[in-house]
Coordinates of C-alpha atoms and ligand atoms in Angstrom, one line a residue:
X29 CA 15.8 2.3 20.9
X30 CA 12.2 1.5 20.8
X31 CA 10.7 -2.2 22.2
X32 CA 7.8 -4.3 21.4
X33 CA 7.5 -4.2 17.1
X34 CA 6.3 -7.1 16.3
X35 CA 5.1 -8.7 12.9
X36 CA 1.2 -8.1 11.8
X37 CA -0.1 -11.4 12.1
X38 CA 1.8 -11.4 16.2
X39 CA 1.8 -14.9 15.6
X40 CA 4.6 -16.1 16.8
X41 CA 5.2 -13.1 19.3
X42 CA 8.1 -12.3 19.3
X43 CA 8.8 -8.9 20.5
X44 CA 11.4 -7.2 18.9
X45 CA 13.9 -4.7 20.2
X46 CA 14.1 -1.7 17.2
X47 CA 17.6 0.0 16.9
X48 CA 16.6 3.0 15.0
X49 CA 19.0 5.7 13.6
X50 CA 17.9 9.7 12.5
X51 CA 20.2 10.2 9.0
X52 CA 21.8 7.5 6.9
X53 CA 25.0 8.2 7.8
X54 CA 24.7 7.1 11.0
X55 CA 23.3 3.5 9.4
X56 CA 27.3 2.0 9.5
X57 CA 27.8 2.8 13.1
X58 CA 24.3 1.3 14.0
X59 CA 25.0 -1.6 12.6
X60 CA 28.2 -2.2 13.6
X61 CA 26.9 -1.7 17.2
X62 CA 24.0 -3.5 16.9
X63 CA 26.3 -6.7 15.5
X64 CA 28.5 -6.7 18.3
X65 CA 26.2 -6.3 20.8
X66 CA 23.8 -8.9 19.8
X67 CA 25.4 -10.9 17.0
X68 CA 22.7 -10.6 14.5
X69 CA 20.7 -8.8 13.6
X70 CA 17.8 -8.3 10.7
X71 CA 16.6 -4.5 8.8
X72 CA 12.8 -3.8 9.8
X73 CA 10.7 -1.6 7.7
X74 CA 6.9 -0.9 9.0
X75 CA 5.9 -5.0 10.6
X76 CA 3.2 -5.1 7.8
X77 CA 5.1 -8.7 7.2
X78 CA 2.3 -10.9 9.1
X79 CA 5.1 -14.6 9.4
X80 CA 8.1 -14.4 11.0
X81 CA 10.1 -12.7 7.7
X82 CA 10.6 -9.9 9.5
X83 CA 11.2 -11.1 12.9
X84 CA 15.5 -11.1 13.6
X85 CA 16.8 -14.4 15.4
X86 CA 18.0 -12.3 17.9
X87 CA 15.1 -10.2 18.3
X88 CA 17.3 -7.5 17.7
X89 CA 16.4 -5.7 14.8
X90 CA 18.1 -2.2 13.0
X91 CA 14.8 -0.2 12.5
X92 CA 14.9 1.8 8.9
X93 CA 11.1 3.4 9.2
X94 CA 12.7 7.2 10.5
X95 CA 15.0 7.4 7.3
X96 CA 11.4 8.6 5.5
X97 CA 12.8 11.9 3.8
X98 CA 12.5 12.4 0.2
X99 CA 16.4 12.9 -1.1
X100 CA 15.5 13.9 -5.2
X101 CA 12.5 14.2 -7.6
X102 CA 12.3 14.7 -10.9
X103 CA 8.5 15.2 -11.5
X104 CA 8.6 15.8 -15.4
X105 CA 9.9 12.1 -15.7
X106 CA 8.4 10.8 -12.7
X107 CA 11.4 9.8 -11.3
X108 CA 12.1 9.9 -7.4
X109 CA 15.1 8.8 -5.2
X110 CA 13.7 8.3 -1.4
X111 CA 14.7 7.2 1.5
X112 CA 14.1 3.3 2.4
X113 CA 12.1 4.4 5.4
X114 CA 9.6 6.4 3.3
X115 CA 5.7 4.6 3.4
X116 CA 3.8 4.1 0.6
X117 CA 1.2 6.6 2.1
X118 CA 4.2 8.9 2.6
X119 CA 5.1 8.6 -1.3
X120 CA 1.7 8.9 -3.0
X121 CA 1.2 11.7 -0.8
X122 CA 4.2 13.6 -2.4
X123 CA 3.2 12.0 -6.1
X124 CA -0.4 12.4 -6.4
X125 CA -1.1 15.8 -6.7
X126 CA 1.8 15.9 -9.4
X127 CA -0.1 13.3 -11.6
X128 CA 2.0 10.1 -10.8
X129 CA 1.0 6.7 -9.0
X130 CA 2.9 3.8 -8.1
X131 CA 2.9 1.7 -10.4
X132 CA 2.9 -1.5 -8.2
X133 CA 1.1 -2.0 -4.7
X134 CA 0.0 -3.7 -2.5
X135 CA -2.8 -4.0 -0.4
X136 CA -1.5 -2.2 2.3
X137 CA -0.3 1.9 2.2
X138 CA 1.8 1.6 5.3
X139 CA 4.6 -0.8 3.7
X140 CA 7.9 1.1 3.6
X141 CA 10.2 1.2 0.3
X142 CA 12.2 -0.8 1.7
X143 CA 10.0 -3.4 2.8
X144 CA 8.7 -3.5 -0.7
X145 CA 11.7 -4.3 -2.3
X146 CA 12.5 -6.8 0.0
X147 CA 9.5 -8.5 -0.1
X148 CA 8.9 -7.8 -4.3
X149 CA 5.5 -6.9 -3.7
X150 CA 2.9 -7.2 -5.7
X151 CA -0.3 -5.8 -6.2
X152 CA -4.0 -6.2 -8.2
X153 CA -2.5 -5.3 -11.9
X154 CA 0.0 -8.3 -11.3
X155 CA -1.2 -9.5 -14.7
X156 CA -0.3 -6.0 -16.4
X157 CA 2.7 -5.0 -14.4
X158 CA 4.3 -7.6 -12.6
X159 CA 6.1 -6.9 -9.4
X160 CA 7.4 -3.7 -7.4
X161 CA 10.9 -4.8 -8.8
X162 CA 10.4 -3.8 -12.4
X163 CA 9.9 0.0 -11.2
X164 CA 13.3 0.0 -8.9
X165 CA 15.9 1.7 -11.1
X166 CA 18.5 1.0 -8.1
X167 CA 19.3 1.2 -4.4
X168 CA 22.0 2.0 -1.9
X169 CA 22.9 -1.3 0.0
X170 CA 24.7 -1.7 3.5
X171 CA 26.4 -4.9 4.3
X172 CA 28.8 -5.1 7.5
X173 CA 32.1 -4.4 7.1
X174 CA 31.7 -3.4 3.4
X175 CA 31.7 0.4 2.2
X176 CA 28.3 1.3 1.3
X177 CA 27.0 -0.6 -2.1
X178 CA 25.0 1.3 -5.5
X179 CA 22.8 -1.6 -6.4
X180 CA 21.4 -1.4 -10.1
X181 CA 21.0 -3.7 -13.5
X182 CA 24.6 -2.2 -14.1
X183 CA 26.1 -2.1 -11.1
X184 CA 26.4 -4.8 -8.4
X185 CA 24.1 -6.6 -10.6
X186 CA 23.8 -9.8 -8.4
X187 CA 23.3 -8.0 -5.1
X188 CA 20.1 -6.1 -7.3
X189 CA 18.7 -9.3 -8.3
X190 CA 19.2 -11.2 -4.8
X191 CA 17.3 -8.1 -2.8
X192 CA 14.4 -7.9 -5.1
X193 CA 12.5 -10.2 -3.0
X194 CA 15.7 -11.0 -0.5
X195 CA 13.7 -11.0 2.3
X196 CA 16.0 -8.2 4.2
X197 CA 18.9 -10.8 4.0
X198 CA 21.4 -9.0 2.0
X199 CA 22.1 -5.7 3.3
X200 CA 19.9 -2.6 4.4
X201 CA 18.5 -0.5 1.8
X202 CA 18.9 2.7 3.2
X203 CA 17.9 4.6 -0.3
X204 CA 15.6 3.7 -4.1
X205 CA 15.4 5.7 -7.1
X206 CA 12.2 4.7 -8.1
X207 CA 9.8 5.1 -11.4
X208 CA 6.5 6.2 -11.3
X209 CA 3.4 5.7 -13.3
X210 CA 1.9 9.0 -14.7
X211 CA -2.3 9.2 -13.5
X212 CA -4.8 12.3 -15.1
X213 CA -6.8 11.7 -11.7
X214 CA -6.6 10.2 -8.4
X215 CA -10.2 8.5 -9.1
X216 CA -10.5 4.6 -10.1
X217 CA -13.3 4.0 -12.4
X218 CA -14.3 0.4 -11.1
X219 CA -16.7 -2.3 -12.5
X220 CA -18.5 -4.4 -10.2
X221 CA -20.2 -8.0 -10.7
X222 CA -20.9 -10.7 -8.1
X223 CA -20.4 -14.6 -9.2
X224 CA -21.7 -17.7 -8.0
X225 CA -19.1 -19.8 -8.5
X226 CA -15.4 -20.3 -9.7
X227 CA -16.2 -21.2 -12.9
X228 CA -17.5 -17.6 -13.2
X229 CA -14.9 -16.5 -11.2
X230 CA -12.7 -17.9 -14.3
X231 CA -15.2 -17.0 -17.0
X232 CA -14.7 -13.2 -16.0
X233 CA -11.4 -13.2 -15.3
X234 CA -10.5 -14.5 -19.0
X235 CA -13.4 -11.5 -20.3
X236 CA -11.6 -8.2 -18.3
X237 CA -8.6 -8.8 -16.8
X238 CA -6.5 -8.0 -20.4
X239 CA -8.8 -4.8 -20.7
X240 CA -8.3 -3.7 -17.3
X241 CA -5.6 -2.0 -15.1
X242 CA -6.7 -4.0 -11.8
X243 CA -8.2 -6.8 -11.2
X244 CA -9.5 -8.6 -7.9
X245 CA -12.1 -10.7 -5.8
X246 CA -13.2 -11.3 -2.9
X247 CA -14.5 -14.7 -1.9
X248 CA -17.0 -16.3 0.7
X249 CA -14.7 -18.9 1.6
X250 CA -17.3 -20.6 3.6
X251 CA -19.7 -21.1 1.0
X252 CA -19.5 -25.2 0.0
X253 CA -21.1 -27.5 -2.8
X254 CA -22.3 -25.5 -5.7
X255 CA -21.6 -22.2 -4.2
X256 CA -17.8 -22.6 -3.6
X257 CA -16.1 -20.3 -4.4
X258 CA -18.6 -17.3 -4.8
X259 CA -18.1 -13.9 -4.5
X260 CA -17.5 -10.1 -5.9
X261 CA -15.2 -9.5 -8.5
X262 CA -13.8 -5.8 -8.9
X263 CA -12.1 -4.1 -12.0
X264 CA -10.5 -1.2 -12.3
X265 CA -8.8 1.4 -14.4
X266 CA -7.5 5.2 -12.9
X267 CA -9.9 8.0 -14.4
X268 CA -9.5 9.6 -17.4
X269 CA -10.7 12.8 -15.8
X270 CA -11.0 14.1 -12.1
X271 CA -9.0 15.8 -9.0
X272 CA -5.3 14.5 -8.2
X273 CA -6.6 14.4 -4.6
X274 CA -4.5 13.1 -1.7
X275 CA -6.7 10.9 0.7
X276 CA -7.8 12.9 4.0
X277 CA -10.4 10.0 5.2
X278 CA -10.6 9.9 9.3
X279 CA -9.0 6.2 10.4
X280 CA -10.4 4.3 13.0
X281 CA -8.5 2.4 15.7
X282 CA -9.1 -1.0 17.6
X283 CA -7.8 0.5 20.8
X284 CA -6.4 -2.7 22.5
X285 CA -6.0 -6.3 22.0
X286 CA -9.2 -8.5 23.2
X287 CA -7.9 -11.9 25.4
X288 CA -9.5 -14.0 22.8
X289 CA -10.1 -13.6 18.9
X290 CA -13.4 -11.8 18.2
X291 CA -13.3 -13.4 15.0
X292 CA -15.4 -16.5 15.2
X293 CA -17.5 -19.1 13.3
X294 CA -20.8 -17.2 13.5
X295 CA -19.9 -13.9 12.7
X296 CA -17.5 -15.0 9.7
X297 CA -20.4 -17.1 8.3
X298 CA -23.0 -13.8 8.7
X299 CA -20.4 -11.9 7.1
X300 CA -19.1 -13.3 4.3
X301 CA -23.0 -14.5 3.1
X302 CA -23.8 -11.1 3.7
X303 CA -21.2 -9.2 1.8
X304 CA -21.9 -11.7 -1.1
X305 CA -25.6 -10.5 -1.0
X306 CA -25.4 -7.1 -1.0
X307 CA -23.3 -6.9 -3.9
X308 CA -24.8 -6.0 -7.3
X309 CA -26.0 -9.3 -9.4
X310 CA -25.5 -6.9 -12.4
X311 CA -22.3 -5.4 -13.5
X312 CA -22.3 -2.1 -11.6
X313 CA -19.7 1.0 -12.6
X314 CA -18.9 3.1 -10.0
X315 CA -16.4 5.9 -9.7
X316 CA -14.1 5.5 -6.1
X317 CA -11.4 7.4 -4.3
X318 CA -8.3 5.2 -4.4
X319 CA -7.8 4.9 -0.8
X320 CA -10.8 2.5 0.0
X321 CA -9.9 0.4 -3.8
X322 CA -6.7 -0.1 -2.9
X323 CA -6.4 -0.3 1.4
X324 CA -9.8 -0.8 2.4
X325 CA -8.3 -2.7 5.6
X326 CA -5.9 0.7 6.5
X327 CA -9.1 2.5 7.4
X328 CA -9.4 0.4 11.0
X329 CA -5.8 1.1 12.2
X330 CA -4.6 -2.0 14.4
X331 CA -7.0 -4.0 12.7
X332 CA -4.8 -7.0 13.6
X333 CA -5.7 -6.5 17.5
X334 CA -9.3 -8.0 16.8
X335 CA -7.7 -11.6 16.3
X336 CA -6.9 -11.7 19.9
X337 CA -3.8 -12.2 21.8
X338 CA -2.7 -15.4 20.4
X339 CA -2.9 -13.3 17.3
X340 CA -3.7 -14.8 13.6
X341 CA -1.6 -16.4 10.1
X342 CA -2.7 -15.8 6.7
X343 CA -2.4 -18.4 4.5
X344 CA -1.6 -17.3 0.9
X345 CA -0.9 -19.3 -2.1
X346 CA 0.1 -19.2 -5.8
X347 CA -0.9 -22.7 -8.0
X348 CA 0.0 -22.4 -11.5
X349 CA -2.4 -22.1 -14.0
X350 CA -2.8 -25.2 -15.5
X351 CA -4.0 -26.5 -12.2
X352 CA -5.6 -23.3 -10.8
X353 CA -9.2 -24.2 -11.3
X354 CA -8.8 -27.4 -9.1
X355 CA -6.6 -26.4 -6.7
X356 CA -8.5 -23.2 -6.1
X357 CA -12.3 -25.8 -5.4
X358 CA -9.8 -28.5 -3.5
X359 CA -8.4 -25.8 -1.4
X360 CA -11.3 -24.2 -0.5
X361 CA -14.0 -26.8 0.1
X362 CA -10.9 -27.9 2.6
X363 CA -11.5 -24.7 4.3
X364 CA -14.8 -24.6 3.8
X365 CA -14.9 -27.7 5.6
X366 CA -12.5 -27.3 8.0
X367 CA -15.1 -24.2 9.1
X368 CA -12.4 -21.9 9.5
X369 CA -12.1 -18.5 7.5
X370 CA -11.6 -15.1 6.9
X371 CA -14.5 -12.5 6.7
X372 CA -12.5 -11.6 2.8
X373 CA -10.4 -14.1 1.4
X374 CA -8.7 -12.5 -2.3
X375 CA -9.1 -14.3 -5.1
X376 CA -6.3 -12.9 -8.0
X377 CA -4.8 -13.9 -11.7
X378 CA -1.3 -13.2 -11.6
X379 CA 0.6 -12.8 -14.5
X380 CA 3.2 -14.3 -16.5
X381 CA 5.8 -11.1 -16.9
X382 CA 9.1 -12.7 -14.4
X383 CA 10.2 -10.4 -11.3
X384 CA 14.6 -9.3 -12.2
X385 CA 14.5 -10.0 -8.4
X386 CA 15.2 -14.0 -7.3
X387 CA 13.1 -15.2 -5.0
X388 CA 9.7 -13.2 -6.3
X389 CA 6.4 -15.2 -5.1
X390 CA 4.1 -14.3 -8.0
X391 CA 4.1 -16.8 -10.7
X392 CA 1.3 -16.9 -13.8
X393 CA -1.3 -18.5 -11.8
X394 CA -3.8 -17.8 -9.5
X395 CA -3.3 -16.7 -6.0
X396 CA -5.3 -17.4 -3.0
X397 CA -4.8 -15.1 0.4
X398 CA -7.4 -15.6 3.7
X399 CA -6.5 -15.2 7.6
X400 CA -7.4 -17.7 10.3
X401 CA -7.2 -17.0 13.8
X402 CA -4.5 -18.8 15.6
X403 CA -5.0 -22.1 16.8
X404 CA -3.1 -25.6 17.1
X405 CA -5.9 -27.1 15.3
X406 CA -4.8 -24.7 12.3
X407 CA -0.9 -26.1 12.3
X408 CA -1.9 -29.6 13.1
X409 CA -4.7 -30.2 10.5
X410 CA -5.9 -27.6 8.4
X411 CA -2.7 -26.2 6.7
X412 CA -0.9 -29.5 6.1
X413 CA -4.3 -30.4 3.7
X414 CA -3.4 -27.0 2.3
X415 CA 0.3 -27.5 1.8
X416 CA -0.3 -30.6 0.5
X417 CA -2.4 -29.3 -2.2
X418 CA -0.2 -26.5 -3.2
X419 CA 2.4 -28.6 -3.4
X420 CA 0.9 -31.2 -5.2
X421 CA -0.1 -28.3 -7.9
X422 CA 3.6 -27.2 -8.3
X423 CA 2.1 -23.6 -6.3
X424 CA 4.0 -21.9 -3.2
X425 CA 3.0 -20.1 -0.4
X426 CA 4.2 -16.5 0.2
X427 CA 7.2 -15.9 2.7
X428 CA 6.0 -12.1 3.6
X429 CA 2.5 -14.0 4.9
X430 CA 3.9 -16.9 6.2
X431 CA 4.5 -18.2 9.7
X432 CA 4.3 -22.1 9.3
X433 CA 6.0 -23.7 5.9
X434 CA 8.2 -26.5 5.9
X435 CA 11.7 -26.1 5.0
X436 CA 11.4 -28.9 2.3
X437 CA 8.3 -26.8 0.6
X438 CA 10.5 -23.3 0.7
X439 CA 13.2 -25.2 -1.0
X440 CA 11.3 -26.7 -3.4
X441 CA 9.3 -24.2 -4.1
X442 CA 11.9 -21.6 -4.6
X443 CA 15.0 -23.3 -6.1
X444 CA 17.1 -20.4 -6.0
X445 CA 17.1 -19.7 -2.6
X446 CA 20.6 -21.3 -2.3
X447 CA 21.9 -18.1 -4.3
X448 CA 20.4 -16.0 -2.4
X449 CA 22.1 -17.7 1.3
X450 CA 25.5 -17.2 -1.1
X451 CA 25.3 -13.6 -1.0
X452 CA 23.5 -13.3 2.5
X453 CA 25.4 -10.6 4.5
X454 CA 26.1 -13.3 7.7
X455 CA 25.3 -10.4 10.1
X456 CA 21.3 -10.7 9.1
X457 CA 19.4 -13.6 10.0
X458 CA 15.7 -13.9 10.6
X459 CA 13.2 -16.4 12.6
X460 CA 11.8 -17.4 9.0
X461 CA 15.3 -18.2 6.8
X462 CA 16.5 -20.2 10.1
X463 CA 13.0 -21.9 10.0
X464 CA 13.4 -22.9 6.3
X465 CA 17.0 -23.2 5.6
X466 CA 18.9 -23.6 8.7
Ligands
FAD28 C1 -3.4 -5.2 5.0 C2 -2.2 -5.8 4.3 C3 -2.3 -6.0 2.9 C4 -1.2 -6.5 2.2 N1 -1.3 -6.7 0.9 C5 -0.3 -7.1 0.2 C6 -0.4 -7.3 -1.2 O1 -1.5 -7.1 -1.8 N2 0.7 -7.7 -1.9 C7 1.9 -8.0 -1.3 O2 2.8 -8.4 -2.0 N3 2.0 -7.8 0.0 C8 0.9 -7.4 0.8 N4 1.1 -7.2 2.1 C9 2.4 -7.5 2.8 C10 3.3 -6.3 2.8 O3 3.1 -5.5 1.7 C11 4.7 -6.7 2.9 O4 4.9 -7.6 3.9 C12 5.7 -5.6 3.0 O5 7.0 -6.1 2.7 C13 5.7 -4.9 4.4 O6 6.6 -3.9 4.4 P1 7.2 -3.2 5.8 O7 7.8 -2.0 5.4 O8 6.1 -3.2 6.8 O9 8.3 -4.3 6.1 P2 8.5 -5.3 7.3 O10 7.3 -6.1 7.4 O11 9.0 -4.6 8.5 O12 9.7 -6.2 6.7 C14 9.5 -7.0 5.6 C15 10.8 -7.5 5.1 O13 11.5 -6.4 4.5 C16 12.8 -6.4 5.1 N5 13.2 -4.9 5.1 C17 12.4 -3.9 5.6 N6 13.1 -2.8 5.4 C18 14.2 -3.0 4.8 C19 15.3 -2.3 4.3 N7 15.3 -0.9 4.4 N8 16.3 -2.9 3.7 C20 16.4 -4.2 3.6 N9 15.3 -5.0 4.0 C21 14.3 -4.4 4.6 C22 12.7 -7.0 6.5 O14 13.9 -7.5 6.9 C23 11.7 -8.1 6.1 O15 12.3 -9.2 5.6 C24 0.0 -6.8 2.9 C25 0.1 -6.5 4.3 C26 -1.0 -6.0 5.0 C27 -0.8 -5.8 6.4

């Protein structure tokens, strides 16, 4: 039994008491304890959730991270069946130097499997690939009470559909047979331009994104007037030649939590302008490894401690695209205004290819994503501006991100989340579905 997990964002802190078990066959038992001990209870993957989606109601929750083992491979298809516990590091570890990537994900290595399915993440070739749960071929599932469930398009096709993106509310996943995505070289060949504006921001987006693999920004959210919404817009594509290298970088570590956040108007304002300056005015090719493209933020482990001990929220956001341009310059000159910010808010198209899993977040659109250190200023007046925006664009806001949306917005926003409470196994219940639908 381990104490004290919490979510990444520690906002609202919540400790949480794990109940872990060693092999999956001791997963039933677990559970079963754990329910009638405490009632319910909720499946916790790695805390890389920042909201309150992976915090249980009862604080209680049935820890899969130790289930990490890798069950069956097959490396000529690029085929592999893992454990639910398994990290993303974990996995590229075993696939790189056999020439296969994921072929989804996100911007963080140490999500497990597990949480990845439940949160039908989504990474910077949204526009090309969609979301984690088009590469899920199927999954064991374990509900109280019920014998241990094979999840697939064939099989228990409902159950698949409702835990793509089910928010840990339908089972555990103790096991995924996942596909991967064949790479000559563990290299990304990246492009690199800066922009002054969003209409740039647009403009280039329209030019690369269908001739690239990824596709990203990052944004000076505090720039306002004519420079809102500047900033540094990457591409991507794996190299066509190179070494199928597994990542050995030394991590750094924020060794303890500071009393306050050390995150603060000054140093956001000298960082952001900063980072704008220095990069290239011309579009620059460089060659990178894929750990600092793809998880620049996983170098600094505990990164989150910075934001201080009332810890921090990200606000991210999805508005459709034929509203995108305006909501993107309302939202941000909101921030902008409001003074508040993130040293690198991300700035991404997202595609139009649907998720097979029910309550996915991505929708063809454009998709904002910044962190703000906690406050009551933040709940009271900043994100209601935002919210209303978003909602007034027909977007949504994330639920792995989120610590603060109003029921009436999740329910909106994601119409089929009454299916998804249909086949919730009752045992599972956590601080964010009680938020929004209880
Ligand atoms: C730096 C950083 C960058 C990120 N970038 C992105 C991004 O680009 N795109 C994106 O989509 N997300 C992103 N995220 C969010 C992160 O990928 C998701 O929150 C992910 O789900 C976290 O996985 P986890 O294993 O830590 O799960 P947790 O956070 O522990 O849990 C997440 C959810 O999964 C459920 N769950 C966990 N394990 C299981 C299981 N075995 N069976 C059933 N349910 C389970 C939990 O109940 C919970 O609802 C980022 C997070 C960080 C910290």
């Amino acid at each position: 039994m381990s104490a004290d997990l919490y979510s990444w964002g520690r906002f609202p802190l919540l400790p949480q008491r794990g109940h872990s078990v060693s092999w999956r066959d001791e997963l039933p038992a677990q559970l079963e304890r754990v329910v009638a001990q405490h009632r319910m209870t909720l499946p916790y993957g790695n805390g890389r959730s920042y909201g309150d989606s992976c915090l249980a109601s009862s604080n209680e929750v049935l820890q899969i991270r130790s289930l990490d083992r890798l069950i069956e491979a097959d490396w000529s298809q690029g085929e592999v069946l893992v454990e639910a516990g398994m990290t993303l590091a974990e996995l590229l570890a075993l696939a790189i130097p056999r020439g296969w990537f994921l072929p989804v994900t996100p911007g963080t290595q140490f999500a497990t499997v597990g949480g990845a399915i439940a949160n039908d993440v989504h990474g910077k070739n949204h526009h090309r690939r969609g979301t984690f749960a088009h590469y899920v071929a199927s999954f064991g599932l374990l509900r109280h009470g019920e014998a241990p469930l094979q999840c697939s398009l064939e099989e228990n096709a409902e159950l698949f559909a409702a835990t793509l993106g089910g928010l840990g509310l339908t089972g555990l996943v103790s096991w995924a047979r996942l596909r991967l995505m064949p790479i000559k070289a563990s290299q990304i060949d990246t492009t690199v331009v800066r922009f002054a504006n969003l209409d740039e921001f647009f403009a280039l987006s329209n030019e690369l994104d269908e001739a690239h693999e990824y596709s990203v920004a990052w944004i000076d959210c505090l720039a306002k007037g004519k420079d809102t919404g500047r900033g540094v817009f990457i591409v991507g594509d794996h190299a066509r030649y190179g070494s199928l290298e597994v990542s050995s970088r030394p991590r750094l570590q924020v060794p303890l939590t500071p009393p306050v956040s050390l995150i603060n108007n000054l140093s956001l304002r000298a960082f952001n302008s900063l980072y704008w300056r220095v990069h290239p005015q011309q579009r620059t090719q460089r060659r990178s490894a894929y750990e600092p493209f793809f998880y620049p933020l996983d170098r600094l482990l505990n990164w989150n401690r910075i934001y201080g001990r009332k810890g921090f929220q990200q606000y991210q956001c999805v508005i459709p695209d034929a509203d995108a341009r305006d909501g993107m310059a309302e939202l941000l000159a909101a921030i902008a205004a409001a003074g508040q910010g993130s040293f690198l808010a991300v700035l991404k198209r997202c595609g139009d290819m649907p998720s097979p899993g029910l309550l996915s977040f991505p929708m063809a659109g454009t998709s904002l994503a910044l962190d703000f250190p906690q406050s009551d200023a933040l709940e009271q007046q900043l994100f209601p501006r935002l919210d209303a925006i978003v909602r007034q664009a027909g977007g949504r806001l994330y639920p792995a991100k989120d610590a603060h949306m109003s029921g009436s917005d999740f329910r909106h926003a994601y119409p089929a989340w009454e299916r998804l409470e249909a086949l919730r196994d009752p045992t599972l219940m956590s601080r964010f579905w009680k938020r929004v639908i209880l």
